[in-house]
Short mmCIF file of C-alpha atoms in Angstrom, two decimals:
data_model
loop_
_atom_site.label_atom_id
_atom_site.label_comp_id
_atom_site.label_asym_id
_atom_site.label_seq_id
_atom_site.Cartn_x
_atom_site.Cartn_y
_atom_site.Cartn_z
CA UNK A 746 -28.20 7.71 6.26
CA UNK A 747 -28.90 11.29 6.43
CA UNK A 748 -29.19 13.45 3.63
CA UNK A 749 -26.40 16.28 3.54
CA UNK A 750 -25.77 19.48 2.46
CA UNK A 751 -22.27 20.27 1.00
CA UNK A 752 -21.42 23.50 0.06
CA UNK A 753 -18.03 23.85 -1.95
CA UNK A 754 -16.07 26.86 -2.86
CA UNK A 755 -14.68 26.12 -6.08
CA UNK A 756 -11.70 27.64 -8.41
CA UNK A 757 -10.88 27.40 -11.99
CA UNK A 758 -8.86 28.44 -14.54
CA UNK A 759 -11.76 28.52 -17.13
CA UNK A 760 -9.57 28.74 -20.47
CA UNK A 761 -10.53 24.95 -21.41
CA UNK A 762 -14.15 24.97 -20.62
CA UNK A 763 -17.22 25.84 -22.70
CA UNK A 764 -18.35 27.69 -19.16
CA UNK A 765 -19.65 26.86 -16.32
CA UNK A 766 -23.47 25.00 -17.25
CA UNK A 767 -23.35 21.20 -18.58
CA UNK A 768 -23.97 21.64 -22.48
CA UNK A 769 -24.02 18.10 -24.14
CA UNK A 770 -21.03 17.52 -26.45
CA UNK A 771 -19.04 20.46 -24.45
CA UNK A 772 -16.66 20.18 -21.54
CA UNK A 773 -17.63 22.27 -18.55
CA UNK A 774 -16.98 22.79 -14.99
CA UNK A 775 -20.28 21.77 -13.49
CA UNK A 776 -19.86 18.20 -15.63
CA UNK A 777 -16.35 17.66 -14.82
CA UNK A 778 -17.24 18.58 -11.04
CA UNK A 779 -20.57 15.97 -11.67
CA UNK A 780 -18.31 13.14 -13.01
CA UNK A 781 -15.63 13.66 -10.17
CA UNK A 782 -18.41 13.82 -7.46
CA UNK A 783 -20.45 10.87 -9.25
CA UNK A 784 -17.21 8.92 -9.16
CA UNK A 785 -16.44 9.38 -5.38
CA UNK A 786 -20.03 8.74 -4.26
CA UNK A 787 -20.48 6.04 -6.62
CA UNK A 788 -23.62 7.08 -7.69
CA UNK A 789 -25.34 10.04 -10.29
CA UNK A 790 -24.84 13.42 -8.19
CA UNK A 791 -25.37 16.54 -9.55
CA UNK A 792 -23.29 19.65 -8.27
CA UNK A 793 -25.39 23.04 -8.44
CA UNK A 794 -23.60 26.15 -8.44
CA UNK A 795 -24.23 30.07 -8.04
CA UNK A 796 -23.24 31.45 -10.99
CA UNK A 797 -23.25 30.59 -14.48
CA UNK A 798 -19.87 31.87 -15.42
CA UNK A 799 -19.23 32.05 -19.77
CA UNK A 800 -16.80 30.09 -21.63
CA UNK A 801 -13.30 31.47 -20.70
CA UNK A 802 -14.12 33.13 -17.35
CA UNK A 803 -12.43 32.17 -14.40
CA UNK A 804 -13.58 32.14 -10.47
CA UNK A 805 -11.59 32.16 -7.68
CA UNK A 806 -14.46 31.97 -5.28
CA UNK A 807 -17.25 30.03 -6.98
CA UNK A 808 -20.00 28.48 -4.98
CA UNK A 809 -21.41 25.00 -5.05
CA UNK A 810 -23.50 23.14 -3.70
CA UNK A 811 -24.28 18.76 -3.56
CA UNK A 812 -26.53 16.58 -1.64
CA UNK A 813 -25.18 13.01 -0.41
CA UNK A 814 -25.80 10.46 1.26
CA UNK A 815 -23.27 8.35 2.06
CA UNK A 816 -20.96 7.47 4.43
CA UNK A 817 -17.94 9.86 3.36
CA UNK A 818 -17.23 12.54 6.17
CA UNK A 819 -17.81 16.16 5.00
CA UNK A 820 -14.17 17.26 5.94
CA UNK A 821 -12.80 14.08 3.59
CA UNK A 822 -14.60 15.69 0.17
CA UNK A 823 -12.01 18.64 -0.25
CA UNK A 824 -8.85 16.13 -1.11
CA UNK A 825 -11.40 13.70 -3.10
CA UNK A 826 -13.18 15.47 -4.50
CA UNK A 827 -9.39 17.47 -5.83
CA UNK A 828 -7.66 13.48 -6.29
CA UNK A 829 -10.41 13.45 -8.98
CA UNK A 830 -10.62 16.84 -10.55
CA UNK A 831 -7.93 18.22 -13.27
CA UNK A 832 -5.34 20.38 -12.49
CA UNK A 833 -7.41 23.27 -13.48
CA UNK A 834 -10.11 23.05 -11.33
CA UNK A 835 -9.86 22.84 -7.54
CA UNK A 836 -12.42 22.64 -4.29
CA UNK A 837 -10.60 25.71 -1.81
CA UNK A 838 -13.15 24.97 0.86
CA UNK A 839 -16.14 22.23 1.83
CA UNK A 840 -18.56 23.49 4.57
CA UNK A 841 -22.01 21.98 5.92
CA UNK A 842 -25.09 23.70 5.29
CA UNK A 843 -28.60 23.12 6.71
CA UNK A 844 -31.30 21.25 4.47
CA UNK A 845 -32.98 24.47 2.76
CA UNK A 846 -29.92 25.96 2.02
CA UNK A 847 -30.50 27.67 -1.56
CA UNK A 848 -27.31 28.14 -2.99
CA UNK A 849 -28.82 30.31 -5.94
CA UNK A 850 -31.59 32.27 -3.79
CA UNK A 851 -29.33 33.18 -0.26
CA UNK A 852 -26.67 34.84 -1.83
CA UNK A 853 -25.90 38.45 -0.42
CA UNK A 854 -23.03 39.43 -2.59
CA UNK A 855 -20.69 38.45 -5.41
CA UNK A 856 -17.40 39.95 -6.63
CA UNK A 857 -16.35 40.26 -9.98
CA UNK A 858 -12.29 41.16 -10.96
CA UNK A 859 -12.31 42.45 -14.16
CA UNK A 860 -8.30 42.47 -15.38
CA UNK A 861 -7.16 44.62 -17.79
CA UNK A 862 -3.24 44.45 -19.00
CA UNK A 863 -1.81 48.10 -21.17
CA UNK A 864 1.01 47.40 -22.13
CA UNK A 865 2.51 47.22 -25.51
CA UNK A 866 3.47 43.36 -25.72
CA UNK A 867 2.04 40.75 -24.41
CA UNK A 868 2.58 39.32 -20.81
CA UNK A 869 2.24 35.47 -21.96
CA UNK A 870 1.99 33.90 -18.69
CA UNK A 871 -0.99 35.89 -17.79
CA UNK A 872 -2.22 36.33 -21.04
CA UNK A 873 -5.38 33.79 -20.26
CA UNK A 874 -6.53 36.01 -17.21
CA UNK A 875 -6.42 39.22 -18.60
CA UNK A 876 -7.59 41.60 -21.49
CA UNK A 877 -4.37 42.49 -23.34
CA UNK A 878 -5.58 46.13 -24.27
CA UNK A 879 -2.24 48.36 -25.33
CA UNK A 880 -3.62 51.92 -25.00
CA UNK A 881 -3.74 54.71 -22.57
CA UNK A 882 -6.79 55.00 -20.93
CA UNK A 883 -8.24 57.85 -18.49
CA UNK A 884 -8.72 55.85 -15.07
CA UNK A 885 -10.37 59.51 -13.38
CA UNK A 886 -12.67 59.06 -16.34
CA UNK A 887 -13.42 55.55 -15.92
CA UNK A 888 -13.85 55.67 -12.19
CA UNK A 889 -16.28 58.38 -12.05
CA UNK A 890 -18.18 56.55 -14.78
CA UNK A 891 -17.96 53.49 -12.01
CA UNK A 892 -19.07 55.25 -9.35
CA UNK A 893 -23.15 55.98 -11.40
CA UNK A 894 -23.22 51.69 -11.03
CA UNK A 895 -23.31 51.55 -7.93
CA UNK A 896 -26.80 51.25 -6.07
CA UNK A 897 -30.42 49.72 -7.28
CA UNK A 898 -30.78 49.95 -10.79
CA UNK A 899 -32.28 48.45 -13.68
CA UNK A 900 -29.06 47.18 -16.06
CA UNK A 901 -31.00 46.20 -19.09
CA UNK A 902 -28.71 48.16 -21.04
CA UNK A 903 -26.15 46.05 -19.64
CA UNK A 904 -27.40 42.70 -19.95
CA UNK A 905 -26.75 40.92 -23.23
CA UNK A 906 -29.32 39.35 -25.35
CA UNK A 907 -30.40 35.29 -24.30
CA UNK A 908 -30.50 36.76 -20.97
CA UNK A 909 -34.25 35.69 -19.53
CA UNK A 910 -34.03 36.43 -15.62
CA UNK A 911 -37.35 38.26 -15.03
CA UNK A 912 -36.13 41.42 -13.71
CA UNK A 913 -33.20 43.29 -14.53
CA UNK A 914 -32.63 44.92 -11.50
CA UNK A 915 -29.68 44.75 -9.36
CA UNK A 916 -28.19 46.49 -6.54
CA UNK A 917 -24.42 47.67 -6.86
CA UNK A 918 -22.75 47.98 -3.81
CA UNK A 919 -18.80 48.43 -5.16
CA UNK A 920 -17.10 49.11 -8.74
CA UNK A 921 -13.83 50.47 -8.21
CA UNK A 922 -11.06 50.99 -11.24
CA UNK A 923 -7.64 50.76 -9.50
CA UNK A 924 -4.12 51.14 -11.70
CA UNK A 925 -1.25 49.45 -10.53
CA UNK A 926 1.51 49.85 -13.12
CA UNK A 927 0.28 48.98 -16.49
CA UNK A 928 -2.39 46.61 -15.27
CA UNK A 929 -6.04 47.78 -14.67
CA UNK A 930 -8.26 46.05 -11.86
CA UNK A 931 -12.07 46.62 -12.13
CA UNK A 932 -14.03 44.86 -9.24
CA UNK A 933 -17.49 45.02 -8.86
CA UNK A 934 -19.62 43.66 -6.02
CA UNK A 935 -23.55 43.37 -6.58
CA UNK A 936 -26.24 41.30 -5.26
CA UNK A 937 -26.62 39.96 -8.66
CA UNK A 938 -25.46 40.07 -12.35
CA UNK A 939 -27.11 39.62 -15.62
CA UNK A 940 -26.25 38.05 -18.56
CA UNK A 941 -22.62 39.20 -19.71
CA UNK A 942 -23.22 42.58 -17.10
CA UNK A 943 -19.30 42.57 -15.80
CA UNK A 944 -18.31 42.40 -18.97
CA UNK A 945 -20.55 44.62 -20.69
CA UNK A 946 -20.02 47.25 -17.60
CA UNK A 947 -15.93 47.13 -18.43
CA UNK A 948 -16.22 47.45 -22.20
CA UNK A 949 -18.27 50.86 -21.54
CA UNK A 950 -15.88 51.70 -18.78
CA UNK A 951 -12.92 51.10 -21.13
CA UNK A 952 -14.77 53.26 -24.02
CA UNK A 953 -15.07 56.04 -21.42
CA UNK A 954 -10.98 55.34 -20.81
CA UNK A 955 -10.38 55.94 -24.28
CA UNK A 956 -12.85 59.33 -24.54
CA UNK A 957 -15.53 57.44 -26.95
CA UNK A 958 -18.30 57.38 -23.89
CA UNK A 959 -18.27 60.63 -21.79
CA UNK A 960 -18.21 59.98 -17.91
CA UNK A 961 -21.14 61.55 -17.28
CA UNK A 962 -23.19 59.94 -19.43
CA UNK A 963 -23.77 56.11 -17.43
CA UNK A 964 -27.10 57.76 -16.11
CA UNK A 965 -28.32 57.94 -19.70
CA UNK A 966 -27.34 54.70 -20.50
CA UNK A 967 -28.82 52.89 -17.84
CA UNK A 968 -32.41 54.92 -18.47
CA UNK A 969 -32.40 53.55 -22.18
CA UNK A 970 -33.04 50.07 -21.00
CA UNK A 971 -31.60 49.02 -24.31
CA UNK A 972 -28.46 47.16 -24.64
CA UNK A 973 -27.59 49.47 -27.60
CA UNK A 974 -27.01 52.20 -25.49
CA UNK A 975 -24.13 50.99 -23.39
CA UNK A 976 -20.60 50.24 -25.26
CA UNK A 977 -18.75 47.10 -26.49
CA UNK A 978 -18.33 43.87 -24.58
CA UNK A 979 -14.90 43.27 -22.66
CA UNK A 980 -13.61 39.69 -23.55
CA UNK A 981 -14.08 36.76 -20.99
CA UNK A 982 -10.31 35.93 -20.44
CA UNK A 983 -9.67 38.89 -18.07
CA UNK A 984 -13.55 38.11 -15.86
CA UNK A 985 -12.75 36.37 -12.55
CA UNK A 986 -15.42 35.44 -9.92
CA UNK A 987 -13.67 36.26 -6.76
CA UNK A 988 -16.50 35.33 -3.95
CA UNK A 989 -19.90 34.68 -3.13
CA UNK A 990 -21.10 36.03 0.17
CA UNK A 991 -23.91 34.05 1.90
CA UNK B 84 21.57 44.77 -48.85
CA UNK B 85 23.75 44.85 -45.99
CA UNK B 86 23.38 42.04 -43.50
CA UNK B 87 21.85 42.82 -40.18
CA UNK B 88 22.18 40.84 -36.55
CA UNK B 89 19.07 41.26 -34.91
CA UNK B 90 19.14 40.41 -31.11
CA UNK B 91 15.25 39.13 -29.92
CA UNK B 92 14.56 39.58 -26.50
CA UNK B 93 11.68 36.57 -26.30
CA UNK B 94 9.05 35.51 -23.54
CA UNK B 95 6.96 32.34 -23.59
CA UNK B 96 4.76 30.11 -21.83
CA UNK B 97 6.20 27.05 -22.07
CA UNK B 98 3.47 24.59 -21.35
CA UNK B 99 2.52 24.15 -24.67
CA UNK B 100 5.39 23.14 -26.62
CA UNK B 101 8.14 20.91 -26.40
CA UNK B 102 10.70 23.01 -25.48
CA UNK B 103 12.77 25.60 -27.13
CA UNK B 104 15.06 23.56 -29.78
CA UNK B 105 13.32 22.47 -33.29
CA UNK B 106 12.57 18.70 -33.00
CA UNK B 107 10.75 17.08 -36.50
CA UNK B 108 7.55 16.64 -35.86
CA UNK B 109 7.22 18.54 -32.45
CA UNK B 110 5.90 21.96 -31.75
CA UNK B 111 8.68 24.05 -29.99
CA UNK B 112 9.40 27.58 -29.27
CA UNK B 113 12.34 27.61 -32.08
CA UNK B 114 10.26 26.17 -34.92
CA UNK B 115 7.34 28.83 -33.55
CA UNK B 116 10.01 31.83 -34.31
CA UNK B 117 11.68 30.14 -37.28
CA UNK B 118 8.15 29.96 -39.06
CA UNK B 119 7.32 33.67 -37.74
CA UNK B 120 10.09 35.11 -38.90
CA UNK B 121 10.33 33.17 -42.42
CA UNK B 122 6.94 34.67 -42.98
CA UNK B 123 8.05 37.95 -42.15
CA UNK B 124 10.99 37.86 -44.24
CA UNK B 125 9.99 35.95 -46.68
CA UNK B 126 13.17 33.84 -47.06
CA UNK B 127 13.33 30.76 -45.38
CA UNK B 128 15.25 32.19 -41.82
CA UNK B 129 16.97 30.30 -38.70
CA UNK B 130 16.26 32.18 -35.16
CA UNK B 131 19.51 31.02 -32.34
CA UNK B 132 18.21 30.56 -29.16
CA UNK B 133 21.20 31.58 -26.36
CA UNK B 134 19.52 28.58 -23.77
CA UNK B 135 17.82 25.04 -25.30
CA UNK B 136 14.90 25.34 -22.10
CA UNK B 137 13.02 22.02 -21.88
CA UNK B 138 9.87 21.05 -22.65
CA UNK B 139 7.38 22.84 -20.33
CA UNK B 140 9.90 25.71 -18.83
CA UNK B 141 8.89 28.85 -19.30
CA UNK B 142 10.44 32.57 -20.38
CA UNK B 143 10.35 36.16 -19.55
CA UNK B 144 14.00 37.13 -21.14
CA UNK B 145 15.22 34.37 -23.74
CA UNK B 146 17.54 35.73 -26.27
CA UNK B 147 17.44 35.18 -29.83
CA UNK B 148 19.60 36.06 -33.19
CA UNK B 149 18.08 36.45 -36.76
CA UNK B 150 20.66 37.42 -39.73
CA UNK B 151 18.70 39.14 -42.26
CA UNK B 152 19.14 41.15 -45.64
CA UNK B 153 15.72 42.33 -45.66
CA UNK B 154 14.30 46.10 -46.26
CA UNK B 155 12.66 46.10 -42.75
CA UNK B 156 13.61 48.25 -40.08
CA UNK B 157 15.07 46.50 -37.29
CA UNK B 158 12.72 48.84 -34.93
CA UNK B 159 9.42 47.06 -36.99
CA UNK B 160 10.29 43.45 -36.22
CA UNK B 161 8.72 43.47 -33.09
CA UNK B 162 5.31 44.22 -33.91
CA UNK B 163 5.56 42.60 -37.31
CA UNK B 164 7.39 39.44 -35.69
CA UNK B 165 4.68 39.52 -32.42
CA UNK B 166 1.81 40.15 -35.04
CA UNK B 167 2.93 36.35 -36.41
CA UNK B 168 3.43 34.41 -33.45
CA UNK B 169 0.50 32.64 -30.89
CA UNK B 170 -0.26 34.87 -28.09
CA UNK B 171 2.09 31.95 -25.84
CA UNK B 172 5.50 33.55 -27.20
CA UNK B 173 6.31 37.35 -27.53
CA UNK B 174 9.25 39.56 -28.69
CA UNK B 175 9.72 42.00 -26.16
CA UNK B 176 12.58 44.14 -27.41
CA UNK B 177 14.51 44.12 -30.62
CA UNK B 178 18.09 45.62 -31.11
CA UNK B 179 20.66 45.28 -33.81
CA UNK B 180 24.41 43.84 -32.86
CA UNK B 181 27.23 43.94 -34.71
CA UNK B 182 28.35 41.10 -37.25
CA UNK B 183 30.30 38.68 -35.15
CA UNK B 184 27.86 39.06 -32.05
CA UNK B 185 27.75 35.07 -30.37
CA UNK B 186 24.61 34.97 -29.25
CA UNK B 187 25.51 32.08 -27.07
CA UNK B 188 29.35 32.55 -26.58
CA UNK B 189 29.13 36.24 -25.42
CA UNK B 190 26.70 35.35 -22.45
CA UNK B 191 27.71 36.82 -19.20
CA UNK B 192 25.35 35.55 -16.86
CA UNK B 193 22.00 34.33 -16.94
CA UNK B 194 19.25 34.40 -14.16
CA UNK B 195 16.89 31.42 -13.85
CA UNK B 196 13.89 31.52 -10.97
CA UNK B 197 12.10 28.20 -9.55
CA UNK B 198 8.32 28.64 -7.90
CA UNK B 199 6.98 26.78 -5.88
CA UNK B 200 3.58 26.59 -4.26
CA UNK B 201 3.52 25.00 -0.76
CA UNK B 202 -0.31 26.15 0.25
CA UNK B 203 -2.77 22.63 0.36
CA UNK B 204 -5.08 22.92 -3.02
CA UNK B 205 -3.43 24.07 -6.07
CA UNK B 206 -3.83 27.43 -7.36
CA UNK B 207 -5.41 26.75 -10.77
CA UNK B 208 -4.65 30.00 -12.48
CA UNK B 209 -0.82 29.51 -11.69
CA UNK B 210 -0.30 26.13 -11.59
CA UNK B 211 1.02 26.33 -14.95
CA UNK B 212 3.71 28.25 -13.93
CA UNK B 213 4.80 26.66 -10.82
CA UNK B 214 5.52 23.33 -8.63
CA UNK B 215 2.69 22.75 -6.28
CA UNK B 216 4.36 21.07 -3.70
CA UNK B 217 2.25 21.44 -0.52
CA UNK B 218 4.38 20.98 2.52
CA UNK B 219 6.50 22.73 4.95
CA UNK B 220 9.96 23.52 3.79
CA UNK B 221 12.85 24.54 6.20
CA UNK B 222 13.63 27.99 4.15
CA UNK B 223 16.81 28.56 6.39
CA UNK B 224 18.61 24.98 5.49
CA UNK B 225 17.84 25.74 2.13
CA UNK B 226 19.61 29.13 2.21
CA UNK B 227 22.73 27.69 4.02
CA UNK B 228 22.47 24.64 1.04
CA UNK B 229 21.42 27.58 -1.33
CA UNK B 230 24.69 29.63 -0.86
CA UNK B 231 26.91 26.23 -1.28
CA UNK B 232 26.45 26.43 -4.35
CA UNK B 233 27.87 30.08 -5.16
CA UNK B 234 31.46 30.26 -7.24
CA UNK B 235 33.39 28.42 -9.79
CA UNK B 236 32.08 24.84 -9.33
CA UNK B 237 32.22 21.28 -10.75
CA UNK B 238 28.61 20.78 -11.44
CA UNK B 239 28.35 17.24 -12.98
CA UNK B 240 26.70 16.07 -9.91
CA UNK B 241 23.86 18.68 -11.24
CA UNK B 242 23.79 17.72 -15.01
CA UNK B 243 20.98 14.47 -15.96
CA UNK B 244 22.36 12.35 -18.55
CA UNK B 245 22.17 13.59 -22.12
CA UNK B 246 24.37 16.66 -20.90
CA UNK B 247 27.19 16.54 -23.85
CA UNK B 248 28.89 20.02 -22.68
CA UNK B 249 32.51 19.48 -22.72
CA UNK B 250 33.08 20.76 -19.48
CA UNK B 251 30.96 20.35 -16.53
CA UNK B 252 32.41 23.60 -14.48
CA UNK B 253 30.36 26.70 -14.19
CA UNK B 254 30.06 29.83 -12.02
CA UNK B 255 27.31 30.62 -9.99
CA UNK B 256 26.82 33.82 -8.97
CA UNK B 257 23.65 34.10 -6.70
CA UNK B 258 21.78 31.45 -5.32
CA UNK B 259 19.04 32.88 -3.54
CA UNK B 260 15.73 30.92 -1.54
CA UNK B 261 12.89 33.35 -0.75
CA UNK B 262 9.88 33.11 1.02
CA UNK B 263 6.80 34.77 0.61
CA UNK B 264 3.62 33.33 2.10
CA UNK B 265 2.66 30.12 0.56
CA UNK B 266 5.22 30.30 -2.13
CA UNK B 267 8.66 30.04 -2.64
CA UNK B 268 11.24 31.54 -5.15
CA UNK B 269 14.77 29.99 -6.00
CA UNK B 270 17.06 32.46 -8.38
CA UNK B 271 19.82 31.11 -9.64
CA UNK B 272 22.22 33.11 -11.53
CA UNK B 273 25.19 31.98 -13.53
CA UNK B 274 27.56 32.15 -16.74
CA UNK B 275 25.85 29.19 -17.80
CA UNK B 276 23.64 26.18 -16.81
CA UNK B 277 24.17 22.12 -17.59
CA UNK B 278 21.35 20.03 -18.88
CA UNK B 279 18.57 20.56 -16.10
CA UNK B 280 21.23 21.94 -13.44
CA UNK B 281 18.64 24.45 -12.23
CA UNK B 282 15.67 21.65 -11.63
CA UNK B 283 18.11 19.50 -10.11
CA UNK B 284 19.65 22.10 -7.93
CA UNK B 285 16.00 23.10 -6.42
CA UNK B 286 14.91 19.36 -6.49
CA UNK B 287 17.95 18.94 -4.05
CA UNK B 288 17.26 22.33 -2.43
CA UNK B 289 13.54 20.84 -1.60
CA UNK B 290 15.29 17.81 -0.32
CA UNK B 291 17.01 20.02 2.03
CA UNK B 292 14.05 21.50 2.76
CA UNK B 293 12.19 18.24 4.15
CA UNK B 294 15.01 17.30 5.90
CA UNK B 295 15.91 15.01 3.41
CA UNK B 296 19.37 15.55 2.67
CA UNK B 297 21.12 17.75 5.49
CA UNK B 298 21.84 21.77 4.27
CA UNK B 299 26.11 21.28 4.84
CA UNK B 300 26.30 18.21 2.49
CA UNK B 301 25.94 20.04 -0.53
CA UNK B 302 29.47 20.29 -0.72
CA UNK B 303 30.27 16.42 -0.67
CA UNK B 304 27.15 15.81 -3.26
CA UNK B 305 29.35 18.29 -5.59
CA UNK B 306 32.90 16.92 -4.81
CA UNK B 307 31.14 12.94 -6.23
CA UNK B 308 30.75 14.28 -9.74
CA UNK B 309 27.77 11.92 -9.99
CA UNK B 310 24.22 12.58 -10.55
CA UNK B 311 23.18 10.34 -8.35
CA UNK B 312 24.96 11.60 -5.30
CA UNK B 313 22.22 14.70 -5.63
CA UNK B 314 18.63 15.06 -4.76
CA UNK B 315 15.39 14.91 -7.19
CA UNK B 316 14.65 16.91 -10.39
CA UNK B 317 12.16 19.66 -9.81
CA UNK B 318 9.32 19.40 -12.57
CA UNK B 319 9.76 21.76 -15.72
CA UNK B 320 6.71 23.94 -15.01
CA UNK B 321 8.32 26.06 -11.99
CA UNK B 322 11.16 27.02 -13.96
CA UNK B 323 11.29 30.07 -15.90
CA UNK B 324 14.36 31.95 -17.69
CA UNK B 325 14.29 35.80 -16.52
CA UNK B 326 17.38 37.37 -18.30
CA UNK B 327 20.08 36.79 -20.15
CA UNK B 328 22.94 39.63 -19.71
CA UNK B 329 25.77 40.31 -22.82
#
């Protein structure tokens, strides 16, 4: 039988996962996705996806990608592959790609939602896809901060430590603060992310919303190549990866 | 110290806990509160829930009554009340009633809404707060069954066993289907609600819906008196309380 290609767009509410990688002793998406894709093919597959998302971050739009052999038509994977997985993890879409598709190495563009809630109590049944942060915040501030991410630019102050890609540049094409009642909406769209960058980018962008980091001063932070520089780490509850863009 | 009523306005995410009502050995919303606020207090101290919702149904506006003799200001047992509880139940507004306020017997009307989901592959970040029920509904029969059910009714055809209400008669006030993309909302409103008369008005509404039960025999499934003369139950996780009105 030929070998194919299967790329899957996959969603997940990540609360209950120790992240996206397999980590012995943890559950994870990728594992749970391996043992639901092992047990339809009926035999050890491995499902490779595009971004390593953290413990507690969600996607919307992840990307993955398996290689089979067997007899199961592609369009047949979507409900199987879903019959098999939890209820908090679900395949939105199963294409065909050529052999040589790199499901790490084509990607043109990912966005991130960053969700931010301001209110004074709680909103419980959002409360595990969102940053509960009660406080006003100064969203001309933060977007004019947003706007010196976007292009090519080295985001080593952005990057959290255990990150070992070899270069820490990255192009920004989007990061846009929008305010819609007492919710906050931070997307950003790059070509690539280090290690913890979303989140790192919307803790400084929430210090500049609360007059600790000036506006103006993203330029300097990026030059110091020194994760020091930049401001505190938003938490991963309110990260979701919307798409990947091939 | 005088002796204070102290209305809670409480929201929850149900999924978690067994329902509102204290149960030995079970975790539910009531025993959440009862342990907050007995911490708070420091007196051992009863919170009275205006609706008993089931294990699994949700809140944005339960009500709730504390009697307390305690220094605190009623306008601090929010914060001190939502500092205490898991970030699955909140107070959202506090107010003091006079002595002699029924927190259940003064009810005027209380508004419950049903989601559903009808898209193909469950949407994992809200299917904890809906029915994923992917098919294709006729939303005009269920508005013509819908509005059979406004005014002063018998609803024991409504009520699963286990209801022990003395009478089975209530008045609904609005029974409304909407439609919005992919999902669905059902409000009911009412002066008060049997045991599961809300899941087992939309489980019969969804009948209606598939063409199950036709939309102008709502009226003879209400003039039988018997539960089994009605359609399904609708699972707990769709339902949530909105508002309860004094």
């Amino acid at each position: 039988m030929a070998i194919r290609s299967i790329l899957l767009t996959v969603s997940y509410d990540g609360c209950d996962y120790s992240g996206w990688a397999v980590q012995p002793g943890f559950k994870t998406i990728q594992q749970t996705l391996n043992d639901a894709a092992t047990s339809l093919i009926g035999r050890k597959t491995t499902v490779h996806g595009a971004s390593r998302t953290d413990a507690g971050v969600h996607a919307l739009g992840q990307r993955a990608l398996i290689q089979v052999d067997c007899p199961i038509p592609t369009e047949n994977f979507q409900k199987a592959l879903n019959d098999r997985l939890p209820e908090s993890i679900a395949i939105t879409e199963v294409v065909e790609k050529p052999i040589g598709f790199d499901v790490i190495g084509d990607v043109k563009a990912k966005l991130y939602r960053y969700t931010i809630y301001t209110g004074q109590t709680r909103p419980v049944t959002r409360i595990r896809y969102c940053w509960h942060y009660p406080a006003k915040f100064d969203i001309d501030a933060m977007s004019e901060a947003a706007n010196s991410f976007i292009g090519e630019k080295d985001f080593k102050s952005f990057a959290s430590a255990g990150d070992n890609r070899q270069s820490s540049v990255r192009t920004i094409y989007q990061c846009e603060v929008k305010q819609e009642g007492d919710w906050i909406y931070i997307d950003v769209e790059g070509n690539g992310f280090l290690y913890n960058m979303v989140r790192n980018v919307v803790g400084t962008l929430t210090d500049v919303g609360r007059g600790r980091i000036e506006a103006n001063k993203i330029g300097e932070i990026l030059n110091a190549c020194d994760r020091t520089a930049a401001g505190s780490i938003a938490p991963a509850s309110g990260l979701c990866l919307m798409w990947i863009k091939y």
